[in-house]
């Protein structure tokens, strides 16, 4: 049965989608059966794996609103990651779900049908704490929180932790914090070091040893519709995301 990991932080621009795409691709490269679920109406995780969003007939929108099984909406990619894609139609789901029955658990029910087919299911959440993120948290086993190495790094994390607590109490008793991932680290600045130290003080061993640097190659890869290990396998970005995949797998073995 797959482990479902939600990549979440309501703060935008912290590396959620980059992490979702590259972690999924690296897990697949480590021979793990992997699925990526794009829960963001921007659909950047879908295009980041080479999917033409405008050509999609079935997306996560059709799955959430009923009538389409997750398996029927999956897109297989050349990177050995199956994707439940999204496009701008998903923006309508946030409004339409408000009046829907069991609105917070629709994604969970959809993923239950395919969970046995995978080792990992990665959920890329939008930068908000709306119904799409709530669906992801209700479906997930754990939450991976990317935190950018900047002055306001921990701003919003308390709110996310409160939301995780509410979901745990009301929708998903098994939800845990998978880990905290430091992103966009710049070794030339003292600020990055200070932020890492502060986050480590707050989260202890929940913080991954792997730290994602700010690199040009990582920011270029999505525009070519490729994860970093396909775009530039020998780059620093490729190395660190492969290290993160190894760390995720190793933690799972320890918990088993």
PDB file of C-alpha atoms in Angstrom:
ATOM      1  CA  UNK A   1       0.000   0.000   0.000  1.00  0.00           C
ATOM      2  CA  UNK A   2       1.363   3.413  -0.993  1.00  0.00           C
ATOM      3  CA  UNK A   3       2.570   5.995   1.463  1.00  0.00           C
ATOM      4  CA  UNK A   4       0.794   9.267   0.621  1.00  0.00           C
ATOM      5  CA  UNK A   5       2.838  12.423   1.220  1.00  0.00           C
ATOM      6  CA  UNK A   6       1.323  15.904   0.848  1.00  0.00           C
ATOM      7  CA  UNK A   7       3.788  18.660  -0.057  1.00  0.00           C
ATOM      8  CA  UNK A   8       2.204  21.660   1.659  1.00  0.00           C
ATOM      9  CA  UNK A   9       2.879  25.221   2.776  1.00  0.00           C
ATOM     10  CA  UNK A  10       0.313  27.961   2.183  1.00  0.00           C
ATOM     11  CA  UNK A  11       3.164  30.391   1.511  1.00  0.00           C
ATOM     12  CA  UNK A  12       3.828  30.647  -2.233  1.00  0.00           C
ATOM     13  CA  UNK A  13       7.222  30.386  -3.894  1.00  0.00           C
ATOM     14  CA  UNK A  14       8.864  28.059  -1.372  1.00  0.00           C
ATOM     15  CA  UNK A  15       9.576  25.187  -3.771  1.00  0.00           C
ATOM     16  CA  UNK A  16       6.504  22.972  -3.282  1.00  0.00           C
ATOM     17  CA  UNK A  17       6.006  22.048  -6.921  1.00  0.00           C
ATOM     18  CA  UNK A  18       9.739  21.682  -7.606  1.00  0.00           C
ATOM     19  CA  UNK A  19       9.942  19.341  -4.628  1.00  0.00           C
ATOM     20  CA  UNK A  20       6.827  17.364  -5.628  1.00  0.00           C
ATOM     21  CA  UNK A  21       8.041  16.860  -9.220  1.00  0.00           C
ATOM     22  CA  UNK A  22      11.681  16.131  -8.432  1.00  0.00           C
ATOM     23  CA  UNK A  23      11.047  13.952  -5.383  1.00  0.00           C
ATOM     24  CA  UNK A  24       8.516  11.891  -7.375  1.00  0.00           C
ATOM     25  CA  UNK A  25      10.958  11.480 -10.284  1.00  0.00           C
ATOM     26  CA  UNK A  26      13.819  10.527  -7.943  1.00  0.00           C
ATOM     27  CA  UNK A  27      11.659   7.988  -6.084  1.00  0.00           C
ATOM     28  CA  UNK A  28      10.756   6.473  -9.465  1.00  0.00           C
ATOM     29  CA  UNK A  29      14.453   6.401 -10.388  1.00  0.00           C
ATOM     30  CA  UNK A  30      15.020   4.431  -7.156  1.00  0.00           C
ATOM     31  CA  UNK A  31      12.623   1.779  -8.549  1.00  0.00           C
ATOM     32  CA  UNK A  32       9.676   2.872  -6.426  1.00  0.00           C
ATOM     33  CA  UNK A  33       6.252   2.850  -8.102  1.00  0.00           C
ATOM     34  CA  UNK A  34       5.302   6.503  -7.878  1.00  0.00           C
ATOM     35  CA  UNK A  35       2.259   8.630  -8.600  1.00  0.00           C
ATOM     36  CA  UNK A  36       2.083  12.421  -8.532  1.00  0.00           C
ATOM     37  CA  UNK A  37      -1.243  14.146  -7.868  1.00  0.00           C
ATOM     38  CA  UNK A  38      -1.469  17.771  -9.013  1.00  0.00           C
ATOM     39  CA  UNK A  39      -3.842  19.508  -6.582  1.00  0.00           C
ATOM     40  CA  UNK A  40      -3.052  23.027  -7.811  1.00  0.00           C
ATOM     41  CA  UNK A  41      -5.220  24.731 -10.492  1.00  0.00           C
ATOM     42  CA  UNK A  42      -2.044  26.250 -11.951  1.00  0.00           C
ATOM     43  CA  UNK A  43      -1.120  22.726 -13.049  1.00  0.00           C
ATOM     44  CA  UNK A  44       2.621  23.367 -12.785  1.00  0.00           C
ATOM     45  CA  UNK A  45       3.391  19.881 -11.494  1.00  0.00           C
ATOM     46  CA  UNK A  46       1.663  18.456 -14.588  1.00  0.00           C
ATOM     47  CA  UNK A  47       3.561  20.654 -17.058  1.00  0.00           C
ATOM     48  CA  UNK A  48       6.771  20.074 -15.077  1.00  0.00           C
ATOM     49  CA  UNK A  49       6.567  16.431 -16.166  1.00  0.00           C
ATOM     50  CA  UNK A  50       5.916  17.268 -19.816  1.00  0.00           C
ATOM     51  CA  UNK A  51       2.100  17.104 -19.832  1.00  0.00           C
ATOM     52  CA  UNK A  52       0.221  19.503 -22.121  1.00  0.00           C
ATOM     53  CA  UNK A  53      -2.424  20.905 -19.746  1.00  0.00           C
ATOM     54  CA  UNK A  54      -4.556  22.345 -22.546  1.00  0.00           C
ATOM     55  CA  UNK A  55      -4.965  18.939 -24.222  1.00  0.00           C
ATOM     56  CA  UNK A  56      -6.295  17.090 -21.174  1.00  0.00           C
ATOM     57  CA  UNK A  57      -9.762  15.532 -21.390  1.00  0.00           C
ATOM     58  CA  UNK A  58      -9.803  14.111 -17.862  1.00  0.00           C
ATOM     59  CA  UNK A  59      -8.135  15.696 -14.846  1.00  0.00           C
ATOM     60  CA  UNK A  60      -8.290  15.648 -11.065  1.00  0.00           C
ATOM     61  CA  UNK A  61     -11.243  18.063 -11.401  1.00  0.00           C
ATOM     62  CA  UNK A  62     -13.362  15.314 -12.994  1.00  0.00           C
ATOM     63  CA  UNK A  63     -12.233  12.869 -10.318  1.00  0.00           C
ATOM     64  CA  UNK A  64     -13.118  15.191  -7.424  1.00  0.00           C
ATOM     65  CA  UNK A  65     -16.480  16.207  -8.879  1.00  0.00           C
ATOM     66  CA  UNK A  66     -17.467  12.590  -9.465  1.00  0.00           C
ATOM     67  CA  UNK A  67     -18.012  10.356 -12.433  1.00  0.00           C
ATOM     68  CA  UNK A  68     -14.365   9.624 -13.272  1.00  0.00           C
ATOM     69  CA  UNK A  69     -12.117   7.100 -11.511  1.00  0.00           C
ATOM     70  CA  UNK A  70      -8.577   8.208 -10.680  1.00  0.00           C
ATOM     71  CA  UNK A  71      -7.214   5.345 -12.797  1.00  0.00           C
ATOM     72  CA  UNK A  72      -9.024   6.667 -15.884  1.00  0.00           C
ATOM     73  CA  UNK A  73      -7.560  10.162 -15.512  1.00  0.00           C
ATOM     74  CA  UNK A  74      -3.933   9.063 -14.978  1.00  0.00           C
ATOM     75  CA  UNK A  75      -1.264  10.102 -17.465  1.00  0.00           C
ATOM     76  CA  UNK A  76       1.860   7.961 -17.786  1.00  0.00           C
ATOM     77  CA  UNK A  77       5.075   9.910 -18.313  1.00  0.00           C
ATOM     78  CA  UNK A  78       8.464   8.969 -19.749  1.00  0.00           C
ATOM     79  CA  UNK A  79       9.939   9.574 -16.277  1.00  0.00           C
ATOM     80  CA  UNK A  80       8.138   6.490 -14.851  1.00  0.00           C
ATOM     81  CA  UNK A  81       5.855   8.687 -12.759  1.00  0.00           C
ATOM     82  CA  UNK A  82       2.083   8.373 -13.242  1.00  0.00           C
ATOM     83  CA  UNK A  83       0.359  11.755 -12.937  1.00  0.00           C
ATOM     84  CA  UNK A  84      -3.178  12.667 -11.930  1.00  0.00           C
ATOM     85  CA  UNK A  85      -2.998  16.039 -13.723  1.00  0.00           C
ATOM     86  CA  UNK A  86      -4.638  19.402 -13.195  1.00  0.00           C
ATOM     87  CA  UNK A  87      -5.425  22.482 -15.228  1.00  0.00           C
ATOM     88  CA  UNK A  88      -7.347  25.705 -14.662  1.00  0.00           C
ATOM     89  CA  UNK A  89     -10.662  23.774 -14.445  1.00  0.00           C
ATOM     90  CA  UNK A  90      -9.624  22.782 -10.930  1.00  0.00           C
ATOM     91  CA  UNK A  91     -10.150  26.380  -9.779  1.00  0.00           C
ATOM     92  CA  UNK A  92     -13.892  25.735 -10.151  1.00  0.00           C
ATOM     93  CA  UNK A  93     -13.727  22.758  -7.813  1.00  0.00           C
ATOM     94  CA  UNK A  94     -12.810  24.981  -4.854  1.00  0.00           C
ATOM     95  CA  UNK A  95     -16.184  26.754  -5.274  1.00  0.00           C
ATOM     96  CA  UNK A  96     -18.244  23.730  -6.337  1.00  0.00           C
ATOM     97  CA  UNK A  97     -17.024  21.588  -3.442  1.00  0.00           C
ATOM     98  CA  UNK A  98     -18.372  24.046  -0.856  1.00  0.00           C
ATOM     99  CA  UNK A  99     -21.890  22.617  -1.198  1.00  0.00           C
ATOM    100  CA  UNK A 100     -20.817  19.036  -1.937  1.00  0.00           C
ATOM    101  CA  UNK A 101     -21.401  16.021   0.315  1.00  0.00           C
ATOM    102  CA  UNK A 102     -18.232  14.697   2.033  1.00  0.00           C
ATOM    103  CA  UNK A 103     -16.363  17.521   0.361  1.00  0.00           C
ATOM    104  CA  UNK A 104     -13.099  17.142   2.337  1.00  0.00           C
ATOM    105  CA  UNK A 105     -12.659  13.416   1.713  1.00  0.00           C
ATOM    106  CA  UNK A 106     -13.262  13.137  -2.039  1.00  0.00           C
ATOM    107  CA  UNK A 107      -9.573  12.826  -2.915  1.00  0.00           C
ATOM    108  CA  UNK A 108      -9.066  10.199  -0.204  1.00  0.00           C
ATOM    109  CA  UNK A 109     -11.855   8.044  -1.638  1.00  0.00           C
ATOM    110  CA  UNK A 110     -10.453   8.422  -5.163  1.00  0.00           C
ATOM    111  CA  UNK A 111      -6.921   7.457  -4.106  1.00  0.00           C
ATOM    112  CA  UNK A 112      -8.098   4.467  -2.048  1.00  0.00           C
ATOM    113  CA  UNK A 113      -8.919   2.742  -5.360  1.00  0.00           C
ATOM    114  CA  UNK A 114      -5.340   3.012  -6.692  1.00  0.00           C
ATOM    115  CA  UNK A 115      -3.318   2.997  -3.480  1.00  0.00           C
ATOM    116  CA  UNK A 116      -2.300  -0.655  -3.746  1.00  0.00           C
ATOM    117  CA  UNK A 117      -0.698  -0.014  -7.154  1.00  0.00           C
ATOM    118  CA  UNK A 118       2.045   2.287  -5.817  1.00  0.00           C
ATOM    119  CA  UNK A 119       4.815   2.631  -3.256  1.00  0.00           C
ATOM    120  CA  UNK A 120       4.501   6.417  -3.021  1.00  0.00           C
ATOM    121  CA  UNK A 121       1.805   8.938  -3.913  1.00  0.00           C
ATOM    122  CA  UNK A 122       2.994  12.554  -3.809  1.00  0.00           C
ATOM    123  CA  UNK A 123       0.396  15.357  -3.551  1.00  0.00           C
ATOM    124  CA  UNK A 124       1.353  18.844  -4.764  1.00  0.00           C
ATOM    125  CA  UNK A 125      -0.833  21.294  -2.813  1.00  0.00           C
ATOM    126  CA  UNK A 126      -1.798  24.842  -3.847  1.00  0.00           C
ATOM    127  CA  UNK A 127      -0.457  27.824  -1.856  1.00  0.00           C
ATOM    128  CA  UNK A 128      -3.547  28.146   0.339  1.00  0.00           C
ATOM    129  CA  UNK A 129      -5.399  26.298   3.086  1.00  0.00           C
ATOM    130  CA  UNK A 130      -8.639  25.953   1.109  1.00  0.00           C
ATOM    131  CA  UNK A 131     -10.679  22.864   0.233  1.00  0.00           C
ATOM    132  CA  UNK A 132      -8.116  21.491  -2.243  1.00  0.00           C
ATOM    133  CA  UNK A 133      -5.384  21.481   0.408  1.00  0.00           C
ATOM    134  CA  UNK A 134      -7.838  20.064   2.970  1.00  0.00           C
ATOM    135  CA  UNK A 135      -8.635  17.213   0.560  1.00  0.00           C
ATOM    136  CA  UNK A 136      -4.915  16.505   0.232  1.00  0.00           C
ATOM    137  CA  UNK A 137      -4.369  16.547   4.011  1.00  0.00           C
ATOM    138  CA  UNK A 138      -7.392  14.286   4.568  1.00  0.00           C
ATOM    139  CA  UNK A 139      -5.962  11.793   2.054  1.00  0.00           C
ATOM    140  CA  UNK A 140      -2.324  11.914   3.180  1.00  0.00           C
ATOM    141  CA  UNK A 141      -0.376   9.861   5.699  1.00  0.00           C
ATOM    142  CA  UNK A 142       2.042  12.709   6.268  1.00  0.00           C
ATOM    143  CA  UNK A 143       2.954  16.283   5.316  1.00  0.00           C
ATOM    144  CA  UNK A 144       6.302  17.409   3.947  1.00  0.00           C
ATOM    145  CA  UNK A 145       6.741  21.152   4.490  1.00  0.00           C
ATOM    146  CA  UNK A 146       9.206  23.018   2.263  1.00  0.00           C
ATOM    147  CA  UNK A 147      10.505  26.147   4.006  1.00  0.00           C
ATOM    148  CA  UNK A 148      12.454  28.781   2.109  1.00  0.00           C
ATOM    149  CA  UNK A 149      15.700  30.052   3.637  1.00  0.00           C
ATOM    150  CA  UNK A 150      14.534  33.638   4.055  1.00  0.00           C
ATOM    151  CA  UNK A 151      13.696  36.109   6.815  1.00  0.00           C
ATOM    152  CA  UNK A 152       9.979  35.254   7.086  1.00  0.00           C
ATOM    153  CA  UNK A 153      10.597  31.523   6.754  1.00  0.00           C
ATOM    154  CA  UNK A 154       8.511  30.388   9.708  1.00  0.00           C
ATOM    155  CA  UNK A 155       5.661  32.810   8.987  1.00  0.00           C
ATOM    156  CA  UNK A 156       2.628  30.710   8.146  1.00  0.00           C
ATOM    157  CA  UNK A 157       4.161  27.446   9.363  1.00  0.00           C
ATOM    158  CA  UNK A 158       2.343  27.824  12.694  1.00  0.00           C
ATOM    159  CA  UNK A 159      -0.924  28.255  10.772  1.00  0.00           C
ATOM    160  CA  UNK A 160      -0.181  25.147   8.704  1.00  0.00           C
ATOM    161  CA  UNK A 161       0.623  23.157  11.860  1.00  0.00           C
ATOM    162  CA  UNK A 162      -2.689  24.320  13.380  1.00  0.00           C
ATOM    163  CA  UNK A 163      -4.507  23.173  10.222  1.00  0.00           C
ATOM    164  CA  UNK A 164      -2.738  19.799  10.391  1.00  0.00           C
ATOM    165  CA  UNK A 165      -3.905  19.533  14.012  1.00  0.00           C
ATOM    166  CA  UNK A 166      -7.517  20.285  13.034  1.00  0.00           C
ATOM    167  CA  UNK A 167      -7.407  17.745  10.177  1.00  0.00           C
ATOM    168  CA  UNK A 168      -5.914  15.165  12.540  1.00  0.00           C
ATOM    169  CA  UNK A 169      -8.698  15.735  15.083  1.00  0.00           C
ATOM    170  CA  UNK A 170     -11.592  15.821  12.622  1.00  0.00           C
ATOM    171  CA  UNK A 171     -10.760  14.098   9.326  1.00  0.00           C
ATOM    172  CA  UNK A 172      -7.573  12.059   9.430  1.00  0.00           C
ATOM    173  CA  UNK A 173      -6.351  10.792  12.798  1.00  0.00           C
ATOM    174  CA  UNK A 174      -3.233   9.237  11.249  1.00  0.00           C
ATOM    175  CA  UNK A 175      -1.830  12.442   9.703  1.00  0.00           C
ATOM    176  CA  UNK A 176       1.744  13.195  10.779  1.00  0.00           C
ATOM    177  CA  UNK A 177       4.466  15.689   9.895  1.00  0.00           C
ATOM    178  CA  UNK A 178       6.734  13.783   7.491  1.00  0.00           C
ATOM    179  CA  UNK A 179       9.492  16.352   7.680  1.00  0.00           C
ATOM    180  CA  UNK A 180      10.653  19.896   7.059  1.00  0.00           C
ATOM    181  CA  UNK A 181      12.707  20.604   3.953  1.00  0.00           C
ATOM    182  CA  UNK A 182      14.873  23.713   3.689  1.00  0.00           C
ATOM    183  CA  UNK A 183      14.824  25.122   0.149  1.00  0.00           C
ATOM    184  CA  UNK A 184      16.560  27.891  -1.830  1.00  0.00           C
ATOM    185  CA  UNK A 185      19.586  27.804   0.449  1.00  0.00           C
ATOM    186  CA  UNK A 186      22.308  30.299  -0.446  1.00  0.00           C
ATOM    187  CA  UNK A 187      25.629  29.371   1.187  1.00  0.00           C
ATOM    188  CA  UNK A 188      26.963  32.885   0.552  1.00  0.00           C
ATOM    189  CA  UNK A 189      24.535  34.499   2.985  1.00  0.00           C
ATOM    190  CA  UNK A 190      24.590  34.392   6.747  1.00  0.00           C
ATOM    191  CA  UNK A 191      20.793  34.648   6.719  1.00  0.00           C
ATOM    192  CA  UNK A 192      20.412  31.178   5.189  1.00  0.00           C
ATOM    193  CA  UNK A 193      22.548  29.675   7.966  1.00  0.00           C
ATOM    194  CA  UNK A 194      20.549  31.516  10.640  1.00  0.00           C
ATOM    195  CA  UNK A 195      17.213  30.341   9.214  1.00  0.00           C
ATOM    196  CA  UNK A 196      18.389  26.714   9.025  1.00  0.00           C
ATOM    197  CA  UNK A 197      19.564  26.921  12.653  1.00  0.00           C
ATOM    198  CA  UNK A 198      16.230  28.399  13.752  1.00  0.00           C
ATOM    199  CA  UNK A 199      14.182  25.740  11.944  1.00  0.00           C
ATOM    200  CA  UNK A 200      16.399  22.965  13.315  1.00  0.00           C
ATOM    201  CA  UNK A 201      15.849  24.354  16.820  1.00  0.00           C
ATOM    202  CA  UNK A 202      12.082  24.269  16.304  1.00  0.00           C
ATOM    203  CA  UNK A 203      11.741  20.929  14.478  1.00  0.00           C
ATOM    204  CA  UNK A 204      14.785  18.895  15.557  1.00  0.00           C
ATOM    205  CA  UNK A 205      15.148  15.595  13.685  1.00  0.00           C
ATOM    206  CA  UNK A 206      11.969  16.328  11.700  1.00  0.00           C
ATOM    207  CA  UNK A 207      14.178  18.563   9.547  1.00  0.00           C
ATOM    208  CA  UNK A 208      15.753  16.689   6.654  1.00  0.00           C
ATOM    209  CA  UNK A 209      19.528  16.532   6.524  1.00  0.00           C
ATOM    210  CA  UNK A 210      19.207  17.270   2.801  1.00  0.00           C
ATOM    211  CA  UNK A 211      19.041  21.003   2.068  1.00  0.00           C
ATOM    212  CA  UNK A 212      17.999  22.241  -1.383  1.00  0.00           C
ATOM    213  CA  UNK A 213      20.279  24.985  -2.755  1.00  0.00           C
ATOM    214  CA  UNK A 214      19.228  27.856  -4.973  1.00  0.00           C
ATOM    215  CA  UNK A 215      20.450  26.794  -8.446  1.00  0.00           C
ATOM    216  CA  UNK A 216      19.845  27.963 -12.011  1.00  0.00           C
ATOM    217  CA  UNK A 217      19.410  24.402 -13.327  1.00  0.00           C
ATOM    218  CA  UNK A 218      16.581  23.660 -10.872  1.00  0.00           C
ATOM    219  CA  UNK A 219      14.691  26.768 -11.991  1.00  0.00           C
ATOM    220  CA  UNK A 220      15.282  26.000 -15.692  1.00  0.00           C
ATOM    221  CA  UNK A 221      14.087  22.374 -15.708  1.00  0.00           C
ATOM    222  CA  UNK A 222      10.285  23.011 -15.485  1.00  0.00           C
ATOM    223  CA  UNK A 223      10.290  25.155 -18.642  1.00  0.00           C
ATOM    224  CA  UNK A 224      11.563  22.089 -20.535  1.00  0.00           C
ATOM    225  CA  UNK A 225       8.886  19.843 -18.999  1.00  0.00           C
ATOM    226  CA  UNK A 226      11.485  17.699 -17.248  1.00  0.00           C
ATOM    227  CA  UNK A 227      12.432  16.846 -13.670  1.00  0.00           C
ATOM    228  CA  UNK A 228      15.971  17.825 -12.757  1.00  0.00           C
ATOM    229  CA  UNK A 229      17.347  14.261 -13.002  1.00  0.00           C
ATOM    230  CA  UNK A 230      16.318  14.169 -16.670  1.00  0.00           C
ATOM    231  CA  UNK A 231      17.229  17.771 -17.481  1.00  0.00           C
ATOM    232  CA  UNK A 232      20.713  17.664 -15.930  1.00  0.00           C
ATOM    233  CA  UNK A 233      21.515  14.425 -14.117  1.00  0.00           C
ATOM    234  CA  UNK A 234      24.953  15.590 -12.984  1.00  0.00           C
ATOM    235  CA  UNK A 235      23.797  18.926 -11.565  1.00  0.00           C
ATOM    236  CA  UNK A 236      23.836  19.781  -7.871  1.00  0.00           C
ATOM    237  CA  UNK A 237      20.025  20.016  -7.924  1.00  0.00           C
ATOM    238  CA  UNK A 238      19.771  16.460  -9.225  1.00  0.00           C
ATOM    239  CA  UNK A 239      22.138  15.193  -6.542  1.00  0.00           C
ATOM    240  CA  UNK A 240      20.270  16.796  -3.647  1.00  0.00           C
ATOM    241  CA  UNK A 241      16.825  15.613  -4.744  1.00  0.00           C
ATOM    242  CA  UNK A 242      18.199  12.095  -5.130  1.00  0.00           C
ATOM    243  CA  UNK A 243      19.586  12.464  -1.588  1.00  0.00           C
ATOM    244  CA  UNK A 244      16.130  13.561  -0.417  1.00  0.00           C
ATOM    245  CA  UNK A 245      14.509  10.509  -2.043  1.00  0.00           C
ATOM    246  CA  UNK A 246      17.028   8.252  -0.267  1.00  0.00           C
ATOM    247  CA  UNK A 247      16.287  10.008   3.033  1.00  0.00           C
ATOM    248  CA  UNK A 248      12.505   9.613   2.577  1.00  0.00           C
ATOM    249  CA  UNK A 249      12.938   5.890   1.827  1.00  0.00           C
ATOM    250  CA  UNK A 250      15.350   5.418   4.758  1.00  0.00           C
ATOM    251  CA  UNK A 251      12.943   7.082   7.206  1.00  0.00           C
ATOM    252  CA  UNK A 252      10.148   4.788   6.049  1.00  0.00           C
ATOM    253  CA  UNK A 253      12.307   1.731   6.705  1.00  0.00           C
ATOM    254  CA  UNK A 254      13.067   2.988  10.214  1.00  0.00           C
ATOM    255  CA  UNK A 255       9.355   3.497  10.933  1.00  0.00           C
ATOM    256  CA  UNK A 256       8.338   0.108   9.508  1.00  0.00           C
TER     257      UNK A 256
END
